[in-house]
Coordinates of C-alpha atoms in Angstrom, one line a residue:
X1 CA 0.0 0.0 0.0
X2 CA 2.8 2.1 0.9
X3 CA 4.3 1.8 -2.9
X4 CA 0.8 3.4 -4.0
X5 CA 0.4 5.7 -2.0
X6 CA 4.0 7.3 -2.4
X7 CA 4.1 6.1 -6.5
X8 CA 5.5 9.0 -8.7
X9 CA 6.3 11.4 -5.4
X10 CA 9.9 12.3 -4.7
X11 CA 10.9 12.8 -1.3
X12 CA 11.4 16.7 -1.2
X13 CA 7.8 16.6 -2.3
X14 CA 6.7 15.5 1.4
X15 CA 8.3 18.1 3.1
X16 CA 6.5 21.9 3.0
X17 CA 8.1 24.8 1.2
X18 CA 9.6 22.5 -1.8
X19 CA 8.7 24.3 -5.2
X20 CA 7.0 21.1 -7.0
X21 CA 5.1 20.0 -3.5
X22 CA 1.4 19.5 -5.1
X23 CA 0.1 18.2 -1.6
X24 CA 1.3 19.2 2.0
X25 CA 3.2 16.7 3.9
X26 CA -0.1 15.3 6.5
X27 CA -2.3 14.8 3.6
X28 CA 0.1 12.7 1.7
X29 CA -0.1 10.4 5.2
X30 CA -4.0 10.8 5.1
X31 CA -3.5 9.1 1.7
X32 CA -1.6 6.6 3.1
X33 CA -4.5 5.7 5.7
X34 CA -7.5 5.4 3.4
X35 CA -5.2 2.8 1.2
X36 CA -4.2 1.1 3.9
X37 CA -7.6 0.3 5.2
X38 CA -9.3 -0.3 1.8
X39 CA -11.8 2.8 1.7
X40 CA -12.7 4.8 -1.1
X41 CA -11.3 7.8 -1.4
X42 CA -12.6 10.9 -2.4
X43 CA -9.6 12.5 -4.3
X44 CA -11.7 16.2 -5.2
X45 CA -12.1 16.5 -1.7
X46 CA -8.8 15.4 -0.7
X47 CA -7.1 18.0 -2.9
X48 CA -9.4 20.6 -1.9
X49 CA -8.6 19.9 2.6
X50 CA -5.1 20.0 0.7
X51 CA -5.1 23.3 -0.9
X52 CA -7.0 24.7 2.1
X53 CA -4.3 23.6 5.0
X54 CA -1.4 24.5 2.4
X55 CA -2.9 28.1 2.3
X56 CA -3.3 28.4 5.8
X57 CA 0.4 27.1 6.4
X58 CA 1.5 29.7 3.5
X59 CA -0.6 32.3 5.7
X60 CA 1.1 31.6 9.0
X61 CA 4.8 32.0 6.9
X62 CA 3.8 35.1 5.1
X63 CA 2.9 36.5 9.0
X64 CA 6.4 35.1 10.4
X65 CA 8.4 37.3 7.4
X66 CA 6.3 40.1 7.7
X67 CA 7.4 39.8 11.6
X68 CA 10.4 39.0 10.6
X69 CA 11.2 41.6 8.9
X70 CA 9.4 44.5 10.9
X71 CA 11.6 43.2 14.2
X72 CA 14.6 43.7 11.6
X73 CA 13.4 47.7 10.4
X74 CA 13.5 48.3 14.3
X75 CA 16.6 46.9 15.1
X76 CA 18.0 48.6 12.2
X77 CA 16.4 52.0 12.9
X78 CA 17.7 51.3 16.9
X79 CA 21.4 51.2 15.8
X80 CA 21.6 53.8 13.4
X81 CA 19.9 55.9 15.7
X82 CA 22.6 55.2 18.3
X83 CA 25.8 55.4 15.8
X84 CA 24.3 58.6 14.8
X85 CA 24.2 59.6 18.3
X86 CA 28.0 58.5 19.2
X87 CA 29.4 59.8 15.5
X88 CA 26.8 61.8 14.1
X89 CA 25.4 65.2 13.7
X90 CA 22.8 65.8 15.5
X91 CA 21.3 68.5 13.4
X92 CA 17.9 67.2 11.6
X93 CA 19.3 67.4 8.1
X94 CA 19.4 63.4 7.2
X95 CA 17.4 63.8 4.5
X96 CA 19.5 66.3 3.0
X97 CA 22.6 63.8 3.8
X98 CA 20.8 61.0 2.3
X99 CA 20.5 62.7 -1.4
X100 CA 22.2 60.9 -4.0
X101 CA 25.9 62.5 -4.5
X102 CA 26.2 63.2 -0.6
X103 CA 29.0 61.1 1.3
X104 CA 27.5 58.2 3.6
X105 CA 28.7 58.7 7.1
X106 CA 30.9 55.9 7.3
X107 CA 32.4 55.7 4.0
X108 CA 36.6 55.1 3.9
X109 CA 37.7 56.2 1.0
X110 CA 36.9 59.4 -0.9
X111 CA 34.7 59.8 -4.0
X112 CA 36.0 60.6 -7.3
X113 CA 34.7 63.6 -7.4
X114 CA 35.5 64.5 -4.2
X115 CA 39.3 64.1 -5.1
X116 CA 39.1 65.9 -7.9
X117 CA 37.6 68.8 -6.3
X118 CA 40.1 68.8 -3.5
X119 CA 42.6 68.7 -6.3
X120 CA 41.2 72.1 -8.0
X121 CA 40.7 74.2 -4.6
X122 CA 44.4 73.0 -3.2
X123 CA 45.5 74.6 -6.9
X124 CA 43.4 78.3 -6.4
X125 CA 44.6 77.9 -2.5
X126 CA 48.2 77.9 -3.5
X127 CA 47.7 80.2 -6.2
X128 CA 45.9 83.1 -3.7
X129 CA 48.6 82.4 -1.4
X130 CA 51.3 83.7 -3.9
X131 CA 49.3 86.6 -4.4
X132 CA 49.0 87.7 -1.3
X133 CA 52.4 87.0 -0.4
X134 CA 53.2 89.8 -2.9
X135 CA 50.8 92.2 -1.9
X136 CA 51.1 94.3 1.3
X137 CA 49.4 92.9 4.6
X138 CA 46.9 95.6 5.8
X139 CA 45.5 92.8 9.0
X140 CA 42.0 94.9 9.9
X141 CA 42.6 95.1 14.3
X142 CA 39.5 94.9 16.7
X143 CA 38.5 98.4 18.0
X144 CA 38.1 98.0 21.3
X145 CA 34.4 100.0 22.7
X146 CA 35.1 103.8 23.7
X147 CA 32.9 103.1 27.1
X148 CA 35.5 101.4 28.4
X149 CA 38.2 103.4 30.6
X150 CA 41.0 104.8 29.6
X151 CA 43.8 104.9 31.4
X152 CA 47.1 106.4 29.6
X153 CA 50.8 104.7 30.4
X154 CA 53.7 107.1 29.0
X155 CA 56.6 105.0 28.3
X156 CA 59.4 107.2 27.3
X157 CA 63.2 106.0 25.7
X158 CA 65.7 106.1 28.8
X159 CA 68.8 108.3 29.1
X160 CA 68.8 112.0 29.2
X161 CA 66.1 113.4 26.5
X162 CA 67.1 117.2 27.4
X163 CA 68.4 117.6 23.7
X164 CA 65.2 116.6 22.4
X165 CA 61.8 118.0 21.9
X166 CA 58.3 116.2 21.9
X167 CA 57.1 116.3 18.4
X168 CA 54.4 113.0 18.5
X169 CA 53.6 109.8 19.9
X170 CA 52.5 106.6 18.8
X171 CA 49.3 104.9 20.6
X172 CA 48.8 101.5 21.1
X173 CA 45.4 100.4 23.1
X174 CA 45.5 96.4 24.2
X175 CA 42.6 95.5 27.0
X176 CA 43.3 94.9 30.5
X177 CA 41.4 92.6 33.2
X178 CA 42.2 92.7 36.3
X179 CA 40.5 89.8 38.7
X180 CA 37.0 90.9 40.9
X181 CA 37.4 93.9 43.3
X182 CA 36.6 93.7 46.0
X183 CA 36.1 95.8 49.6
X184 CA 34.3 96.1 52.9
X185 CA 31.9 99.0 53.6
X186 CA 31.8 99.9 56.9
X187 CA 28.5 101.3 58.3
X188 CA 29.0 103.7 61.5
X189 CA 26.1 104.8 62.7
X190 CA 27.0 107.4 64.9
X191 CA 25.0 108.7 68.1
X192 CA 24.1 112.0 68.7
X193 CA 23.0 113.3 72.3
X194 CA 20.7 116.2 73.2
X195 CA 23.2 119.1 74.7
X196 CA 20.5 120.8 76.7
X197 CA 19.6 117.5 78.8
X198 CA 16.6 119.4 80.1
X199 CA 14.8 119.5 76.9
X200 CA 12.2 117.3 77.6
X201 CA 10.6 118.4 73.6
X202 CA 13.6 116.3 71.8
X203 CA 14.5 112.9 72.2
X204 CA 17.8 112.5 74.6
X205 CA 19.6 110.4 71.9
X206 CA 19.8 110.0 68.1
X207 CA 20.9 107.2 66.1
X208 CA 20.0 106.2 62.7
X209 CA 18.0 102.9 62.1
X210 CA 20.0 100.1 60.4
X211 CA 19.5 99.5 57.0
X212 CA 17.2 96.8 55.8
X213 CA 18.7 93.9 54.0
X214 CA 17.9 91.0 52.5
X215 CA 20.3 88.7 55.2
X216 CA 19.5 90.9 58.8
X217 CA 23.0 90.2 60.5
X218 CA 24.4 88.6 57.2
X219 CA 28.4 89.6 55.5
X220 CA 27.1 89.9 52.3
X221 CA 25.8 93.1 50.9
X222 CA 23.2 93.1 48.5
X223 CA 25.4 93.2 45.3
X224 CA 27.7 90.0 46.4
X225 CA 24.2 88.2 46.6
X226 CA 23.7 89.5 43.2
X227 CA 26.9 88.0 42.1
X228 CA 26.0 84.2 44.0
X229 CA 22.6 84.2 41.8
X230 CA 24.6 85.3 38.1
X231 CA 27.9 82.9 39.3
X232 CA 25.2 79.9 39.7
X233 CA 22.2 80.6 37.4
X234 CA 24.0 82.8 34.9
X235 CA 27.3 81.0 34.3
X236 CA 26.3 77.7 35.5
X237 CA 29.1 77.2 38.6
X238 CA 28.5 75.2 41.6
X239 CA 28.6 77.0 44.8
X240 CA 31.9 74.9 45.6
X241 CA 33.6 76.9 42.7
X242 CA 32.6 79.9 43.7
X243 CA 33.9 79.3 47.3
X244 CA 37.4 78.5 45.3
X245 CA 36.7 82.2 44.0
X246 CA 36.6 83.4 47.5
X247 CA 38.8 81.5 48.9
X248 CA 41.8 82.9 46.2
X249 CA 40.9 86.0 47.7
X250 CA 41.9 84.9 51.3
X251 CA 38.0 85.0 51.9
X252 CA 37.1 81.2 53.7
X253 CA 33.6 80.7 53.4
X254 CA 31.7 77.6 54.4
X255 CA 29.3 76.0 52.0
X256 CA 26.2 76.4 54.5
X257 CA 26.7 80.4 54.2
X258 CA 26.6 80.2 50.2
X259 CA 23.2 78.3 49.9
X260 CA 21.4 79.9 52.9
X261 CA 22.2 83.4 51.3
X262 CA 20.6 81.7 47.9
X263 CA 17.8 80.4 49.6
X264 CA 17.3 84.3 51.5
X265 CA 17.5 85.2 48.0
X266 CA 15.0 83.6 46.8
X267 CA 12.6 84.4 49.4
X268 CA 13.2 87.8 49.0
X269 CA 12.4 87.4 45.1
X270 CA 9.0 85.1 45.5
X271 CA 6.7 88.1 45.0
X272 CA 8.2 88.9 41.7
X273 CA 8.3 85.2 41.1
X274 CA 4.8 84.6 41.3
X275 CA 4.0 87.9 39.9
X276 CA 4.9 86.6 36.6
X277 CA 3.5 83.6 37.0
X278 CA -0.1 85.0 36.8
X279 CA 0.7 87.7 33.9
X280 CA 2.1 84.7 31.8
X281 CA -0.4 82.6 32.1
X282 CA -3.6 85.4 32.0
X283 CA -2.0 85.4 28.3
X284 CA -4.2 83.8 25.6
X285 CA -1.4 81.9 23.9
X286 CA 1.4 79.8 25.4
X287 CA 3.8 77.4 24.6
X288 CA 4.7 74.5 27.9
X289 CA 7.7 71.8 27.4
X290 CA 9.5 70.2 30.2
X291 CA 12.5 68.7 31.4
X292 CA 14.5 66.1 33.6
X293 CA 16.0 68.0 36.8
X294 CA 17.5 65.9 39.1
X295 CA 17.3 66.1 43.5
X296 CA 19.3 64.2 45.9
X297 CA 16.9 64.1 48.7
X298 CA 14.6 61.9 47.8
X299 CA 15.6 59.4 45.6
X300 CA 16.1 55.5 46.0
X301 CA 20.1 54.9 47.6
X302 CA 23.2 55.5 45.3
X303 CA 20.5 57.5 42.9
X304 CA 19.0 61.1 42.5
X305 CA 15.2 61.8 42.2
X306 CA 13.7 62.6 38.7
X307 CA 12.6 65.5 38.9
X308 CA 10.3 68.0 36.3
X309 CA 11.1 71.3 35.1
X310 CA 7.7 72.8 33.4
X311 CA 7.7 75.8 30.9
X312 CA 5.5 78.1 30.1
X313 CA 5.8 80.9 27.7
X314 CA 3.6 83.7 25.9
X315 CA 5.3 84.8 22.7
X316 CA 3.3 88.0 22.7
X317 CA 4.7 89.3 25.9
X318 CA 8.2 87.5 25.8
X319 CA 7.1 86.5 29.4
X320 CA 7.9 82.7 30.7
X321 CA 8.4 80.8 33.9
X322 CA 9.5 78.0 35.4
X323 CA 7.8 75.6 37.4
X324 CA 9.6 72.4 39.4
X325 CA 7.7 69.5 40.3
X326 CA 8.6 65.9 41.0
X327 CA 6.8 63.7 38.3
X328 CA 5.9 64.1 34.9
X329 CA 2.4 63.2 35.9
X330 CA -0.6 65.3 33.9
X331 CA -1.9 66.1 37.2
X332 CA 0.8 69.2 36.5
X333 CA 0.0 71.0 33.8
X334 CA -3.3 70.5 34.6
X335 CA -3.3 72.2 37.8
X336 CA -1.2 75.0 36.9
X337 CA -3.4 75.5 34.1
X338 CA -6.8 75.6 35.9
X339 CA -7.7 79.2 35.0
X340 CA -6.0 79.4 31.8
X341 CA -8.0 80.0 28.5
X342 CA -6.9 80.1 24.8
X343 CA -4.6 78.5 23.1
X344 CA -1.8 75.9 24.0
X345 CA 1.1 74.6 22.1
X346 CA 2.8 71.7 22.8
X347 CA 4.7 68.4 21.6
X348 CA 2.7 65.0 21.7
X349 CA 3.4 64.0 24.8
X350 CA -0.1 62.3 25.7
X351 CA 0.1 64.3 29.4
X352 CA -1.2 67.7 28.2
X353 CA -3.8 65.9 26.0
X354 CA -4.7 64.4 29.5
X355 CA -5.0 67.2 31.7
X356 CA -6.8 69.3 28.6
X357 CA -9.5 66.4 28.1
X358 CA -12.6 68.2 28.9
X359 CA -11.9 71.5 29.1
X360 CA -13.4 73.3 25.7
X361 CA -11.7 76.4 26.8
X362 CA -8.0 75.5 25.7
X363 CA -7.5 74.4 22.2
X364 CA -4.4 72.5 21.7
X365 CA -1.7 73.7 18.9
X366 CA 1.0 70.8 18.3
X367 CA 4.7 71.7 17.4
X368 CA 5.9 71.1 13.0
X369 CA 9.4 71.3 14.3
X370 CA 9.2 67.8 16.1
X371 CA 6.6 66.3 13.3
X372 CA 9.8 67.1 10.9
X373 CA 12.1 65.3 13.4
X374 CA 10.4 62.1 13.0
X375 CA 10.5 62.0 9.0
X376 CA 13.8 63.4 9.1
X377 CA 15.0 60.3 11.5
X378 CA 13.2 58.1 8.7
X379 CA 15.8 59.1 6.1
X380 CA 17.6 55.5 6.1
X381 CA 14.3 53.8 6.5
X382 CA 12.5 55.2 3.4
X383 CA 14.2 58.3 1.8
X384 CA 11.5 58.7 -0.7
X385 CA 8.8 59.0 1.5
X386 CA 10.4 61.2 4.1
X387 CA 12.5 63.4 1.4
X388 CA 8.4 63.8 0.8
X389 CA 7.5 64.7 4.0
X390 CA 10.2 66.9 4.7
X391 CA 9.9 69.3 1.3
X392 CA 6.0 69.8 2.7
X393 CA 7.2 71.1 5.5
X394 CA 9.9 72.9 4.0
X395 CA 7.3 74.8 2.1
X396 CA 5.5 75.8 4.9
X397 CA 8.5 77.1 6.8
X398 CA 9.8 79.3 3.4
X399 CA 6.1 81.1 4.1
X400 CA 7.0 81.8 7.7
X401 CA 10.2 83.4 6.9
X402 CA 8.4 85.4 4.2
X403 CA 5.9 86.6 7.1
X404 CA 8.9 87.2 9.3
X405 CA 11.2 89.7 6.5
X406 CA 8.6 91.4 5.0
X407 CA 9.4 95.1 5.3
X408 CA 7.0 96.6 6.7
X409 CA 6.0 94.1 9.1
X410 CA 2.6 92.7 8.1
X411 CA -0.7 93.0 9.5
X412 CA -2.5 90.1 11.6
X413 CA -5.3 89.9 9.0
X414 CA -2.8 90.1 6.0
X415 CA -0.6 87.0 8.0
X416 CA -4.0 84.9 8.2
X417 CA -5.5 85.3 4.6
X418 CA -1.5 84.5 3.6
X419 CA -1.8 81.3 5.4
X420 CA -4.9 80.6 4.3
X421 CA -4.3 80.7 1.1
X422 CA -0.8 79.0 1.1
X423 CA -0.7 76.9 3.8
X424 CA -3.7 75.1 4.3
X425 CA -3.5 73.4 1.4
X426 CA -0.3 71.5 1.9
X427 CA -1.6 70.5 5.6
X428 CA -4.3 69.0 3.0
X429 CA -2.4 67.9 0.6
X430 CA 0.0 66.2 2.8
X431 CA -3.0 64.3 5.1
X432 CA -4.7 62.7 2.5
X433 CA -0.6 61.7 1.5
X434 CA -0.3 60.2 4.5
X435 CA -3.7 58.2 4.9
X436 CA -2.8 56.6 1.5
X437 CA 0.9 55.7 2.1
X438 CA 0.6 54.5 5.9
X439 CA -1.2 51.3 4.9
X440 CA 1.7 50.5 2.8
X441 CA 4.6 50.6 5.8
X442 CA 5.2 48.9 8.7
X443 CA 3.4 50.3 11.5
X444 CA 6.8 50.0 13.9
X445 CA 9.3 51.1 10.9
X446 CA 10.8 54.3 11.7
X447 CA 8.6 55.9 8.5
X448 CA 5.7 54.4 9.8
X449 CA 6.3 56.1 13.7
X450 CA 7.0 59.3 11.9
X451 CA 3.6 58.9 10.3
X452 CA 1.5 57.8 12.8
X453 CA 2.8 60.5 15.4
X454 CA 1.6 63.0 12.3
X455 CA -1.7 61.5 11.9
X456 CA -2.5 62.2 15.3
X457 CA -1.7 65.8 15.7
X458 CA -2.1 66.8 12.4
X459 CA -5.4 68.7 12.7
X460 CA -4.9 70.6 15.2
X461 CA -2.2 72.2 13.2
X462 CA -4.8 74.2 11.4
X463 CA -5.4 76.1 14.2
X464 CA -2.4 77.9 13.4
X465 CA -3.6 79.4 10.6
X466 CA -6.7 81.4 12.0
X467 CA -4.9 83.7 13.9
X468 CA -1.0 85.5 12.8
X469 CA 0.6 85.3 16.2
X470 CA 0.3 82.1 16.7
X471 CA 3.2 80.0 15.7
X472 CA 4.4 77.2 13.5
X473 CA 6.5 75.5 16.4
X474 CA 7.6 75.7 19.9
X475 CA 11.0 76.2 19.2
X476 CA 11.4 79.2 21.3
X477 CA 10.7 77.7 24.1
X478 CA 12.7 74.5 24.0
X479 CA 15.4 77.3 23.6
X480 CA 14.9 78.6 27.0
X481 CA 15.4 75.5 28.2
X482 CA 19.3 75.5 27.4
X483 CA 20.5 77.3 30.3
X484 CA 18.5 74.4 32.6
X485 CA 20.8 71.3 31.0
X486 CA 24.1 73.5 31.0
X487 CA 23.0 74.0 34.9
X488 CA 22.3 70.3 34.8
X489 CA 25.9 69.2 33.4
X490 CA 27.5 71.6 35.8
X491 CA 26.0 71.3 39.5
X492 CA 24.2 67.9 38.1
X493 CA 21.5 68.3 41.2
X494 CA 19.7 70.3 43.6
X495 CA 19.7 69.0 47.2
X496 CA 16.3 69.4 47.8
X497 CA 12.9 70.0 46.3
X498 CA 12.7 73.4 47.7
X499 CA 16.2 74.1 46.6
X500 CA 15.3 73.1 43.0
X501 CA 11.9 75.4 43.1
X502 CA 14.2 78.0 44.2
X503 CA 16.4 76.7 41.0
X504 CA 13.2 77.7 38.4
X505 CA 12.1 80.4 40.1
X506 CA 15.5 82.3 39.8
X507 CA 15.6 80.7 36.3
X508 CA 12.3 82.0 35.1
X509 CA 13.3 85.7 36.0
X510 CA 16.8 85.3 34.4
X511 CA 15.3 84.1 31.1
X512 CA 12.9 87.2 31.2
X513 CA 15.8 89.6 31.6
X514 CA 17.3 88.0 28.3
X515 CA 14.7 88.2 26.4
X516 CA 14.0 91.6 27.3
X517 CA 17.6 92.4 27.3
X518 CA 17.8 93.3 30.7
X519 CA 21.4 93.0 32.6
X520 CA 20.4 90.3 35.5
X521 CA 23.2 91.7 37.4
X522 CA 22.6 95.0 37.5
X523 CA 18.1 94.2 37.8
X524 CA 19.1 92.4 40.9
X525 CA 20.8 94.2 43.0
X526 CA 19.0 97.3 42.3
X527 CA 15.8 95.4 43.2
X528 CA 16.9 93.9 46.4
X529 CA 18.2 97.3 47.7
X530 CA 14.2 98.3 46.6
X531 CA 12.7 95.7 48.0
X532 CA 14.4 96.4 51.5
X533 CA 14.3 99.8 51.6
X534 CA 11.3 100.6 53.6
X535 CA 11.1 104.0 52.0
X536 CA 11.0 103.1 48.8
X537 CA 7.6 104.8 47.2
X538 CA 7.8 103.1 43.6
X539 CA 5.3 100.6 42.4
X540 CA 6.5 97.0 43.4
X541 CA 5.3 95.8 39.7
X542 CA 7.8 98.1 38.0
X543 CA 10.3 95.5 39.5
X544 CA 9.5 92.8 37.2
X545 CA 12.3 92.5 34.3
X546 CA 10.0 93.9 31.3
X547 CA 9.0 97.2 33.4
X548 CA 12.1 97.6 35.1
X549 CA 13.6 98.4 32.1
X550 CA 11.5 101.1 31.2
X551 CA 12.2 102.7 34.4
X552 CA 15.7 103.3 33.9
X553 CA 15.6 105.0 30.5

């Protein structure tokens, strides 16, 4: 029975996958059974179970490859990720990289063409270096700025000049620094006594009241505590170094003193600090990011607590703050944003859509900048489709710089009907792209991420163009966030959660002064001698950084 039920099959034939299998491997066995037992058998049905279980095994192989091969995509995207990260740039212009006739990143040897170029340039090099050699050297010297001063050092030849008369000199300016001056300013108050001690109309005794100050009984006048708050939020030194600063000076200063004159600082500031707070975020449009901000109290042992740094800015007012808190929870943003209405611009982190859910009086603006990332990090995946991507967006950027040069400046209404009429239809045009292309990549293929993350924000970044203020990213603020990780790289932690409030609440001033181009050093110590001078008659909100300014023109 065997011999007939196996007549005219080769052995490869048994096994699944061969190319000339007509039947899979258990129904060639099945075959083998009704022969052996002498039934009839009903071949049409046979080849039919046949063709159904070799489809079924065909299905189950197609979904292993497709696996297959998506698992692949990732661990592809996952290392060139990281060797761009170790050896790359980390600009976002792979696309522009990936064009043909650009160099790969790790390519040994040189193009052709590259050679032959070099070759060319070291020929016009040498060539411009023999005429210059024969022309004369006229080497254009820095002017050095006239409000600097001047102080004049006559150096005359030596020997006796009494047969000579002065007719010129030759000048010669070269700056000069000389290391941070400093001196101690002795208050005397001096007593005064009444000289007719039986006028019982006067007081028997004068003697003017001590000055307020920000530390009562502290070393430190006010303008050294200026100089802790630039040295540490400014310039980015741990207090450590700036006690080596001291200390140079034959000045010993214990850590303690340092931070508990920060810390009086920063009480003494609060006001101002939460000041801003509510004029930032009584603003109709803002932009929020955050980011890591590590404390030692707090954490597990051997590690620091992760920490949040929350940002809030309004581009119309050039006003932003800082907020610490110790999770990245929505239960933030949400709470700080309570009473806000209007517009908010963000990335996709699913958080803000979280603490938002519900309240119709925020509508959520998303950021292009970190849409472009995503395509742009898809480069090596699919160039096509993200060389795509990123020329849309391109577009839409060339529009915003054309809003931003035109001389004059144009109106709201005239930015709006621009947009309307230019950019809408790409955010159209490159949607419906999308919907038809996503279908046709693998969902966890770095093109198909990039897509994905699009689709979800994508219409909301129409709002954009009802209204000329509003912006195309949130770049600006993720800018304000540099001086946070230079603090971060420097000082690496704050102690304690109060010490890293303290940390955003000095930070959120500072970055006001900049972008109001205010002099931190000289705002601060003119508004702690304000703040503690009990007869100071000014309005305590012309202290804040924007209308400070004003006040000293």
């Amino acid at each position: 029975m065997s011999v007939c039920c196996f007549q005219g099959f080769s052995t490869k034939w048994a096994g699944y996958g061969g190319e000339q299998s007509p039947l899979p491997y258990c129904t060639l066995f099945r075959l083998c059974y009704f022969c052996a037992v002498g039934e009839t058998i009903d071949y049409k049905k046979l080849y039919q179970d046949s063709q159904r279980e070799k489809a079924l095994l065909e299905k189950n192989y197609a979904l292993e490859k497709s696996s297959w091969e998506q698992q692949r995509a990732e661990l592809m995207a996952s290392l060139d990720k990281l060797r761009r990260a170790l050896f790359g740039m980390s600009a976002d212009n792979r696309v522009k990289l990936a064009l043909p006739g650009q160099m790969e990143l790790f390519t040994l040897e040189a193009q052709p063409a590259v050679v032959e170029q070099a070759a060319e340039q070291l020929g016009k090099e040498i060539k411009a270096q023999q005429q210059e050699s024969k022309a004369p050297r006229t080497a254009k010297r820095m002017v050095l700025p006239a409000h600097l001063e001047r102080k004049e050092v006559i150096i005359d030849p030596q020997g006796d000049l009494s047969a000579y008369k002065l007719i010129g000199s030759e000048q010669t300016e070269v700056l000069v620094i000389e290391p941070v001056r400093m001196w101690v300013k002795c208050i005397v108050r001096r007593k005064w006594a009444l000289q007719d001690s039986r006028d019982i109309t006067r007081p028997g005794i004068l003697e003017a009241p001590a000055p307020s100050r920000t530390v009562k009984r502290g070393l430190f006048d006010e303008s050294v505590l200026a100089f802790l708050l630039i040295s540490k939020y400014v310039y980015h030194l741990p207090l450590y170094r700036i006690r080596q600063m001291f200390a140079r000076e034959d000045i010993p200063i214990s850590a303690s003193t340092l931070s508990d004159n920060v810390a009086a600082v920063c009480k003494a500031l609060g006001p101002i600090y939460n000041a801003l707070k509510r004029e930032v975020l009584g603003s109709l449009y803002l932009q929020s990011d955050e980011t890591t901000y590590k404390v030692l109290q707090g954490g597990k042992k051997g590690s620091c607590h992760n920490g949040y740094m929350w940002a809030f800015h309004s581009p119309p007012s050039g006003l932003l703050f800082f907020q610490y808190c110790d999770s990245r929870e929505h239960v933030h943003p949400k709470k700080m944003l309570q009473d806000f209405h209007g517009v908010l611009q963000t990335d996709g982190y699913q958080a803000y859509g979280t603490a938002l859910a519900g309240n119709e009086r925020v509508k959520q603006l998303f950021c292009m900048s970190h849409i472009r990332r995503k395509f742009d990090e898809s480069a090596d995946n699919d160039l096509p489709r993200a060389k795509h991507a990123v020329e849309e967006i391109a577009a839409m950027y060339a529009i915003e710089k054309q809003i931003r040069e035109a001389s004059p400046t144009m109106a709201e209404d005239e930015i709006v009907q621009l947009r309307l009429k230019e950019v809408k239809p790409i955010l159209e045009r490159m949607k419906l792209w999308m919907i038809a292309e996503y279908p046709k990549v693998l969902p966890k293929s770095p093109i198909g991420k990039a897509m994905g993350y699009a689709l979800k924000l994508w219409d909301n970044m129409h709002y954009y163009t009802l209204h000329g203020h509003l912006q195309l990213d949130n770049n600006s603020i993720e800018n304000t966030m540099r001086p946070i990780a230079l603090g971060r790289k420097n000082h690496l932690f704050s102690g304690t959660h109060d010490t890293a409030q303290n940390a955003a609440m000095v930070y959120s001033l500072f970055a006001t002064c900049k972008k109001h181009g205010v002099d931190p050093q000289n705002w601060i110590t003119d508004v702690l001698y304000k703040i503690n001078d009990p007869e100071y008659e000014g309005k305590y909100s012309d202290l804040m950084p924007h209308r400070w300014k004003n006040t000293q023109i």
